[in-house]
Amino acid sequence: MGWVARCFSTIILTTASVLSHGQYQYSDSHLHIVDFFQRGEPLTELIAMMDKHKIDHAMISGIPLMKKWHEDEPKRPRYYSGDNGGLYWYSATDTYLIKALDTLTAQQRKRLHPFIVGFNPTDKNAGEQLEALIAMYPGVWQGIGEVLTRHDDLTALTQDEPPRANSEAMEGVYRVAQRYGMPVMLHSNITSKRERNPLYLGELKEALQHHPDVNFIWAHAGTSKTLHRYQGKMAFLLPTLKQLLAEHDNLYIDLSWTVLRPYILDKGDQPDPDWLALIKRYPDRFMIGSDALGKYDNIGSSLDDFLPLLDALPRDVAEGVARDNFLRLLPEPAVADKPHPLAPKTPR
């Protein structure tokens, strides 16, 4: 190839990259409207950021835990790991979400997809509590989660026994999910900080096997920042994903937070060929999210971080990962067989 031809080829490739770069419409498949202190910006701010960054839809949920400001701590912690104070399960987070939705127009609410999260996943009353909330606020809920089960230091600080994906309490949650066709977003770390093997994989597999009619969204593909700090890049993660996706048609992967780096993109933002091949093989099973915690300024940049991955995929696959795969999982908003005695008098 001559010099002129090489230059012309480079111009074409560069132009194609510019044209594709940033031209995706997004669904933010993982977004919390509050932080671990149950504080968050108004949803009008979220809508404004969605409009600014081509985000058509967003999953929204609260946070099921409240960080305690302990009596012996002179300063309020800024994050759940800020000090040794514990966390406790906090059911009012779903009520905060309902009240926040009331500040929006009907058209704005259609772009937001509320997930129930304010329950204790170690409590066998959880399924009944979900049913009551669906009856109390009919036509609102479209999913369950992010359910926080194995989550390294967060689990250690929570004032209860460690939750797990295959507990009796979660069995009741999955039955509710199946009844209403709701997806379940599940945080279940694949291992602990010290074990270099998929220590907790059996808990997830058992849940998948026992509930084939429930669609599971595995938050961050079982990873977390703490795991990376101790483990580095886990070599067993990708082979495990390949096996799980092949064996379980009801498993979907949330690529938010700690999956993009160091797994999918290297330091030069080059996508890993093996991850690309896996996404191409299962093009409808992956989705992206910001994992925002009550603040929305960075949701656009968080989703744009995926552009090197999206641009490396076929256009139809990229559009599915960026927007459509999440929306395909959503049912009609849930309505119980009969209203709850405490349900609002006026329809929403």
Short mmCIF file of C-alpha atoms in Angstrom, two decimals:
data_model
loop_
_atom_site.label_atom_id
_atom_site.label_comp_id
_atom_site.label_asym_id
_atom_site.label_seq_id
_atom_site.Cartn_x
_atom_site.Cartn_y
_atom_site.Cartn_z
CA MET A 1 0.00 0.00 0.00
CA GLY A 2 1.42 3.40 -1.01
CA TRP A 3 1.80 6.43 1.23
CA VAL A 4 -1.26 8.19 -0.22
CA ALA A 5 -3.37 5.08 0.10
CA ARG A 6 -2.26 4.56 3.71
CA CYS A 7 -3.11 8.17 4.57
CA PHE A 8 -6.51 7.87 2.89
CA SER A 9 -7.17 4.63 4.78
CA THR A 10 -6.21 6.30 8.06
CA ILE A 11 -8.57 9.21 7.35
CA ILE A 12 -11.42 6.80 6.66
CA LEU A 13 -10.81 4.83 9.86
CA THR A 14 -10.46 7.98 11.94
CA THR A 15 -13.64 9.46 10.46
CA ALA A 16 -15.53 6.24 11.07
CA SER A 17 -14.34 6.23 14.67
CA VAL A 18 -15.43 9.83 15.18
CA LEU A 19 -18.81 9.15 13.61
CA SER A 20 -19.47 6.14 15.79
CA HIS A 21 -17.95 7.53 18.97
CA GLY A 22 -20.63 8.84 21.30
CA GLN A 23 -23.60 8.27 19.01
CA TYR A 24 -25.28 5.69 21.23
CA GLN A 25 -28.49 6.11 23.14
CA TYR A 26 -28.15 4.69 26.64
CA SER A 27 -30.09 2.90 29.30
CA ASP A 28 -28.45 3.24 32.70
CA SER A 29 -29.13 -0.24 34.04
CA HIS A 30 -27.75 0.34 37.55
CA LEU A 31 -28.45 3.55 39.46
CA HIS A 32 -29.15 4.31 43.13
CA ILE A 33 -31.02 7.50 43.98
CA VAL A 34 -29.52 7.64 47.49
CA ASP A 35 -26.19 6.84 49.11
CA PHE A 36 -25.46 4.76 52.23
CA PHE A 37 -26.78 7.63 54.36
CA GLN A 38 -30.08 7.67 52.42
CA ARG A 39 -29.29 11.08 50.92
CA GLY A 40 -29.65 11.93 47.26
CA GLU A 41 -30.22 14.72 44.78
CA PRO A 42 -33.72 15.40 43.42
CA LEU A 43 -34.84 13.22 40.52
CA THR A 44 -35.30 16.36 38.45
CA GLU A 45 -31.49 16.58 38.50
CA LEU A 46 -31.30 13.00 37.26
CA ILE A 47 -33.67 13.74 34.38
CA ALA A 48 -31.60 16.78 33.43
CA MET A 49 -28.41 14.70 33.31
CA MET A 50 -30.19 12.00 31.30
CA ASP A 51 -31.29 14.59 28.75
CA LYS A 52 -27.77 15.99 28.54
CA HIS A 53 -26.06 12.64 27.99
CA LYS A 54 -28.46 10.75 25.67
CA ILE A 55 -29.72 8.46 28.43
CA ASP A 56 -33.23 7.44 27.42
CA HIS A 57 -34.00 5.20 30.39
CA ALA A 58 -32.63 4.36 33.83
CA MET A 59 -33.14 1.69 36.43
CA ILE A 60 -33.52 3.37 39.81
CA SER A 61 -33.43 1.95 43.31
CA GLY A 62 -32.62 3.00 46.82
CA ILE A 63 -29.91 1.46 48.98
CA PRO A 64 -31.05 -1.24 51.43
CA LEU A 65 -28.50 -0.32 54.11
CA MET A 66 -27.95 2.70 56.35
CA LYS A 67 -24.47 3.51 57.61
CA LYS A 68 -24.50 4.22 61.33
CA TRP A 69 -22.78 7.34 62.67
CA HIS A 70 -21.47 5.68 65.78
CA GLU A 71 -21.55 7.37 69.18
CA ASP A 72 -17.77 7.18 69.45
CA GLU A 73 -17.04 8.71 66.04
CA PRO A 74 -16.44 12.52 66.17
CA LYS A 75 -17.03 12.99 62.42
CA ARG A 76 -19.76 11.66 60.18
CA PRO A 77 -18.22 9.09 57.80
CA ARG A 78 -18.39 9.87 54.09
CA TYR A 79 -18.74 6.28 52.88
CA TYR A 80 -19.71 2.94 54.34
CA SER A 81 -16.06 1.99 54.80
CA GLY A 82 -15.09 5.35 56.34
CA ASP A 83 -14.89 3.97 59.89
CA ASN A 84 -15.78 0.90 61.95
CA GLY A 85 -19.41 1.91 62.46
CA GLY A 86 -21.87 -0.73 61.33
CA LEU A 87 -24.68 -0.70 58.78
CA TYR A 88 -28.25 -1.88 59.27
CA TRP A 89 -31.06 -2.87 56.89
CA TYR A 90 -33.27 0.10 56.07
CA SER A 91 -36.68 -0.49 54.52
CA ALA A 92 -37.69 3.19 54.26
CA THR A 93 -35.44 3.58 51.21
CA ASP A 94 -38.29 2.37 48.96
CA THR A 95 -40.63 4.98 50.41
CA TYR A 96 -38.05 7.67 49.66
CA LEU A 97 -38.05 6.50 46.06
CA ILE A 98 -41.85 6.68 45.83
CA LYS A 99 -41.87 10.21 47.22
CA ALA A 100 -39.11 11.25 44.83
CA LEU A 101 -41.10 9.93 41.86
CA ASP A 102 -44.04 12.10 42.90
CA THR A 103 -42.00 15.20 42.01
CA LEU A 104 -41.83 14.23 38.32
CA THR A 105 -44.26 14.48 35.44
CA ALA A 106 -45.88 11.33 34.08
CA GLN A 107 -43.69 11.52 30.97
CA GLN A 108 -40.54 11.76 33.06
CA ARG A 109 -41.57 8.81 35.23
CA LYS A 110 -41.91 6.62 32.13
CA ARG A 111 -38.15 6.88 31.62
CA LEU A 112 -37.37 5.57 35.12
CA HIS A 113 -37.76 1.93 36.10
CA PRO A 114 -38.02 1.44 39.88
CA PHE A 115 -36.60 -1.67 41.56
CA ILE A 116 -37.58 -2.69 45.11
CA VAL A 117 -34.60 -3.01 47.42
CA GLY A 118 -35.59 -2.14 51.00
CA PHE A 119 -35.62 -5.56 52.62
CA ASN A 120 -33.28 -7.79 54.62
CA PRO A 121 -32.17 -10.70 52.41
CA THR A 122 -31.56 -12.86 55.51
CA ASP A 123 -35.17 -12.47 56.70
CA LYS A 124 -37.72 -15.08 55.59
CA ASN A 125 -40.39 -12.37 55.87
CA ALA A 126 -38.83 -10.64 52.85
CA GLY A 127 -41.13 -12.17 50.22
CA GLU A 128 -44.24 -11.13 52.14
CA GLN A 129 -42.83 -7.62 52.55
CA LEU A 130 -42.29 -7.36 48.80
CA GLU A 131 -45.87 -8.43 48.13
CA ALA A 132 -47.14 -5.78 50.54
CA LEU A 133 -45.09 -3.06 48.84
CA ILE A 134 -46.32 -4.08 45.39
CA ALA A 135 -49.90 -3.94 46.63
CA MET A 136 -49.33 -0.65 48.42
CA TYR A 137 -47.86 1.04 45.34
CA PRO A 138 -49.36 -0.77 42.34
CA GLY A 139 -48.11 -0.03 38.86
CA VAL A 140 -44.71 1.22 40.05
CA TRP A 141 -42.20 -1.62 40.50
CA GLN A 142 -40.44 -3.33 37.60
CA GLY A 143 -37.65 -5.25 39.30
CA ILE A 144 -35.93 -6.23 42.54
CA GLY A 145 -32.47 -5.14 43.61
CA GLU A 146 -29.65 -4.41 43.83
CA VAL A 147 -29.87 -7.13 46.47
CA LEU A 148 -26.66 -6.98 48.49
CA THR A 149 -25.52 -10.49 49.38
CA ARG A 150 -21.78 -11.34 49.47
CA HIS A 151 -20.03 -7.96 49.41
CA ASP A 152 -16.71 -8.34 51.28
CA ASP A 153 -16.17 -5.39 53.70
CA LEU A 154 -19.75 -4.16 53.37
CA THR A 155 -20.99 -7.57 54.52
CA ALA A 156 -18.50 -7.57 57.39
CA LEU A 157 -19.80 -4.20 58.63
CA THR A 158 -23.49 -5.09 58.34
CA GLN A 159 -25.20 -5.87 61.64
CA ASP A 160 -26.56 -9.30 60.74
CA GLU A 161 -25.43 -12.67 59.46
CA PRO A 162 -23.90 -12.72 55.95
CA PRO A 163 -26.60 -12.81 53.26
CA ARG A 164 -26.23 -15.27 50.41
CA ALA A 165 -27.90 -15.79 47.06
CA ASN A 166 -29.28 -19.26 47.91
CA SER A 167 -30.71 -18.58 51.37
CA GLU A 168 -34.25 -19.56 52.40
CA ALA A 169 -35.07 -15.86 52.68
CA MET A 170 -34.02 -15.25 49.09
CA GLU A 171 -36.13 -18.20 47.94
CA GLY A 172 -39.19 -16.17 48.92
CA VAL A 173 -37.86 -13.15 47.05
CA TYR A 174 -37.36 -15.20 43.89
CA ARG A 175 -40.92 -16.54 44.09
CA VAL A 176 -42.22 -12.96 44.08
CA ALA A 177 -39.92 -12.12 41.16
CA GLN A 178 -41.25 -15.09 39.18
CA ARG A 179 -44.87 -14.23 39.91
CA TYR A 180 -44.53 -10.71 38.51
CA GLY A 181 -41.89 -11.40 35.86
CA MET A 182 -39.42 -9.12 37.62
CA PRO A 183 -35.67 -9.34 37.03
CA VAL A 184 -33.50 -9.59 40.14
CA MET A 185 -30.28 -7.59 40.27
CA LEU A 186 -28.02 -9.51 42.62
CA HIS A 187 -24.70 -8.46 44.10
CA SER A 188 -22.94 -11.71 44.95
CA ASN A 189 -19.15 -11.60 45.01
CA ILE A 190 -17.58 -14.51 43.25
CA THR A 191 -15.01 -15.00 46.01
CA SER A 192 -13.54 -13.53 49.17
CA LYS A 193 -10.51 -11.29 49.57
CA ARG A 194 -8.18 -14.15 50.43
CA GLU A 195 -9.32 -17.04 48.22
CA ARG A 196 -8.01 -17.23 44.66
CA ASN A 197 -10.87 -19.39 43.42
CA PRO A 198 -14.62 -18.87 42.85
CA LEU A 199 -15.43 -19.55 46.50
CA TYR A 200 -19.06 -18.36 46.49
CA LEU A 201 -19.98 -19.40 42.97
CA GLY A 202 -22.08 -22.32 44.20
CA GLU A 203 -24.51 -19.95 45.93
CA LEU A 204 -25.25 -18.13 42.69
CA LYS A 205 -25.44 -21.34 40.65
CA GLU A 206 -27.96 -22.85 43.04
CA ALA A 207 -30.20 -19.79 42.78
CA LEU A 208 -29.98 -19.89 38.96
CA GLN A 209 -30.75 -23.60 38.84
CA HIS A 210 -33.68 -23.51 41.25
CA HIS A 211 -35.33 -20.51 39.56
CA PRO A 212 -34.93 -20.89 35.77
CA ASP A 213 -37.94 -18.63 35.18
CA VAL A 214 -36.36 -15.69 37.02
CA ASN A 215 -33.96 -13.44 35.12
CA PHE A 216 -30.89 -12.63 37.21
CA ILE A 217 -28.71 -9.57 36.57
CA TRP A 218 -25.35 -10.33 38.17
CA ALA A 219 -24.07 -6.99 39.42
CA HIS A 220 -20.48 -6.28 38.34
CA ALA A 221 -20.12 -9.95 37.29
CA GLY A 222 -19.31 -10.82 40.89
CA THR A 223 -16.45 -8.35 41.31
CA SER A 224 -15.81 -5.41 43.63
CA LYS A 225 -13.09 -2.87 44.33
CA THR A 226 -12.05 -4.61 47.52
CA LEU A 227 -11.57 -7.88 45.66
CA HIS A 228 -9.37 -6.11 43.11
CA ARG A 229 -7.33 -4.51 45.86
CA TYR A 230 -6.48 -7.89 47.34
CA GLN A 231 -6.76 -10.20 44.34
CA GLY A 232 -5.74 -8.13 41.36
CA LYS A 233 -7.19 -9.33 38.09
CA MET A 234 -8.91 -12.66 38.77
CA ALA A 235 -7.89 -15.10 36.05
CA PHE A 236 -10.82 -17.40 36.77
CA LEU A 237 -13.50 -14.75 36.16
CA LEU A 238 -13.82 -14.98 32.38
CA PRO A 239 -13.82 -18.82 32.22
CA THR A 240 -16.45 -18.83 34.95
CA LEU A 241 -18.62 -16.38 33.01
CA LYS A 242 -18.33 -18.48 29.87
CA GLN A 243 -19.53 -21.54 31.73
CA LEU A 244 -22.37 -19.76 33.53
CA LEU A 245 -23.73 -18.09 30.41
CA ALA A 246 -23.65 -21.38 28.52
CA GLU A 247 -25.47 -23.24 31.29
CA HIS A 248 -28.03 -20.64 32.41
CA ASP A 249 -30.23 -18.78 29.94
CA ASN A 250 -31.59 -16.67 32.80
CA LEU A 251 -28.26 -15.01 33.64
CA TYR A 252 -27.47 -11.46 32.53
CA ILE A 253 -24.32 -9.48 33.28
CA ASP A 254 -24.13 -5.92 34.59
CA LEU A 255 -20.79 -4.45 33.48
CA SER A 256 -20.87 -1.44 35.81
CA TRP A 257 -18.33 -0.32 38.40
CA THR A 258 -15.42 -2.78 38.54
CA VAL A 259 -15.72 -4.91 35.40
CA LEU A 260 -14.70 -2.49 32.66
CA ARG A 261 -11.23 -2.11 34.14
CA PRO A 262 -9.09 -4.13 34.58
CA TYR A 263 -11.01 -6.85 32.74
CA ILE A 264 -12.50 -5.54 29.50
CA LEU A 265 -10.21 -2.57 28.75
CA ASP A 266 -6.47 -2.31 29.25
CA LYS A 267 -4.68 0.89 30.25
CA GLY A 268 -4.72 2.02 26.62
CA ASP A 269 -8.50 1.47 26.37
CA GLN A 270 -8.04 -1.50 24.06
CA PRO A 271 -10.79 -4.12 24.50
CA ASP A 272 -9.77 -7.63 25.45
CA PRO A 273 -10.47 -9.93 22.44
CA ASP A 274 -11.77 -12.73 24.68
CA TRP A 275 -14.33 -10.42 26.32
CA LEU A 276 -15.38 -9.13 22.91
CA ALA A 277 -15.88 -12.69 21.71
CA LEU A 278 -17.99 -13.52 24.76
CA ILE A 279 -20.24 -10.49 24.33
CA LYS A 280 -20.66 -11.26 20.62
CA ARG A 281 -21.59 -14.85 21.49
CA TYR A 282 -24.24 -13.69 23.96
CA PRO A 283 -25.18 -10.28 22.53
CA ASP A 284 -28.41 -9.86 24.52
CA ARG A 285 -26.98 -10.79 27.93
CA PHE A 286 -24.83 -7.76 28.79
CA MET A 287 -25.74 -4.25 29.92
CA ILE A 288 -24.03 -1.15 31.30
CA GLY A 289 -24.74 1.21 34.18
CA SER A 290 -23.26 4.08 36.15
CA ASP A 291 -23.84 2.61 39.64
CA ALA A 292 -24.44 6.20 40.80
CA LEU A 293 -25.09 6.77 44.50
CA GLY A 294 -27.49 9.69 44.83
CA LYS A 295 -25.43 12.08 42.68
CA TYR A 296 -25.81 12.32 38.92
CA ASP A 297 -23.08 14.62 37.58
CA ASN A 298 -20.93 11.69 36.49
CA ILE A 299 -23.47 9.31 35.01
CA GLY A 300 -22.76 10.48 31.47
CA SER A 301 -18.99 10.05 31.79
CA SER A 302 -19.47 6.67 33.48
CA LEU A 303 -21.45 5.39 30.50
CA ASP A 304 -19.11 7.05 27.99
CA ASP A 305 -16.27 5.06 29.58
CA PHE A 306 -17.75 2.09 27.71
CA LEU A 307 -17.32 3.72 24.29
CA PRO A 308 -14.09 1.84 23.42
CA LEU A 309 -15.95 -1.40 24.09
CA LEU A 310 -19.09 -0.35 22.22
CA ASP A 311 -17.12 0.89 19.21
CA ALA A 312 -15.31 -2.46 19.00
CA LEU A 313 -18.60 -4.38 18.76
CA PRO A 314 -20.91 -4.75 15.75
CA ARG A 315 -23.33 -1.86 15.72
CA ASP A 316 -26.44 -3.91 16.57
CA VAL A 317 -24.64 -5.64 19.45
CA ALA A 318 -23.33 -2.31 20.76
CA GLU A 319 -26.81 -0.78 20.73
CA GLY A 320 -28.14 -3.75 22.68
CA VAL A 321 -25.43 -3.45 25.33
CA ALA A 322 -25.79 0.33 25.53
CA ARG A 323 -29.56 0.53 25.71
CA ASP A 324 -31.87 -2.26 24.61
CA ASN A 325 -30.80 -5.36 26.54
CA PHE A 326 -31.85 -3.84 29.85
CA LEU A 327 -35.20 -2.69 28.50
CA ARG A 328 -36.00 -6.16 27.12
CA LEU A 329 -35.87 -7.58 30.66
CA LEU A 330 -38.47 -5.23 32.08
CA PRO A 331 -42.04 -6.38 32.68
CA GLU A 332 -45.10 -4.22 32.86
CA PRO A 333 -45.18 -2.41 36.22
CA ALA A 334 -46.38 -4.85 38.86
CA VAL A 335 -49.95 -4.78 40.16
CA ALA A 336 -51.02 -7.10 42.99
CA ASP A 337 -54.26 -9.10 42.95
CA LYS A 338 -55.78 -6.83 45.56
CA PRO A 339 -54.77 -3.48 47.08
CA HIS A 340 -52.95 -3.24 50.35
CA PRO A 341 -54.99 -1.79 53.26
CA LEU A 342 -52.52 1.11 53.54
CA ALA A 343 -52.34 1.82 49.82
CA PRO A 344 -52.70 5.47 48.71
CA LYS A 345 -56.28 6.48 47.95
CA THR A 346 -55.42 8.20 44.66
CA PRO A 347 -53.99 6.26 41.71
CA ARG A 348 -50.44 7.02 40.57
#
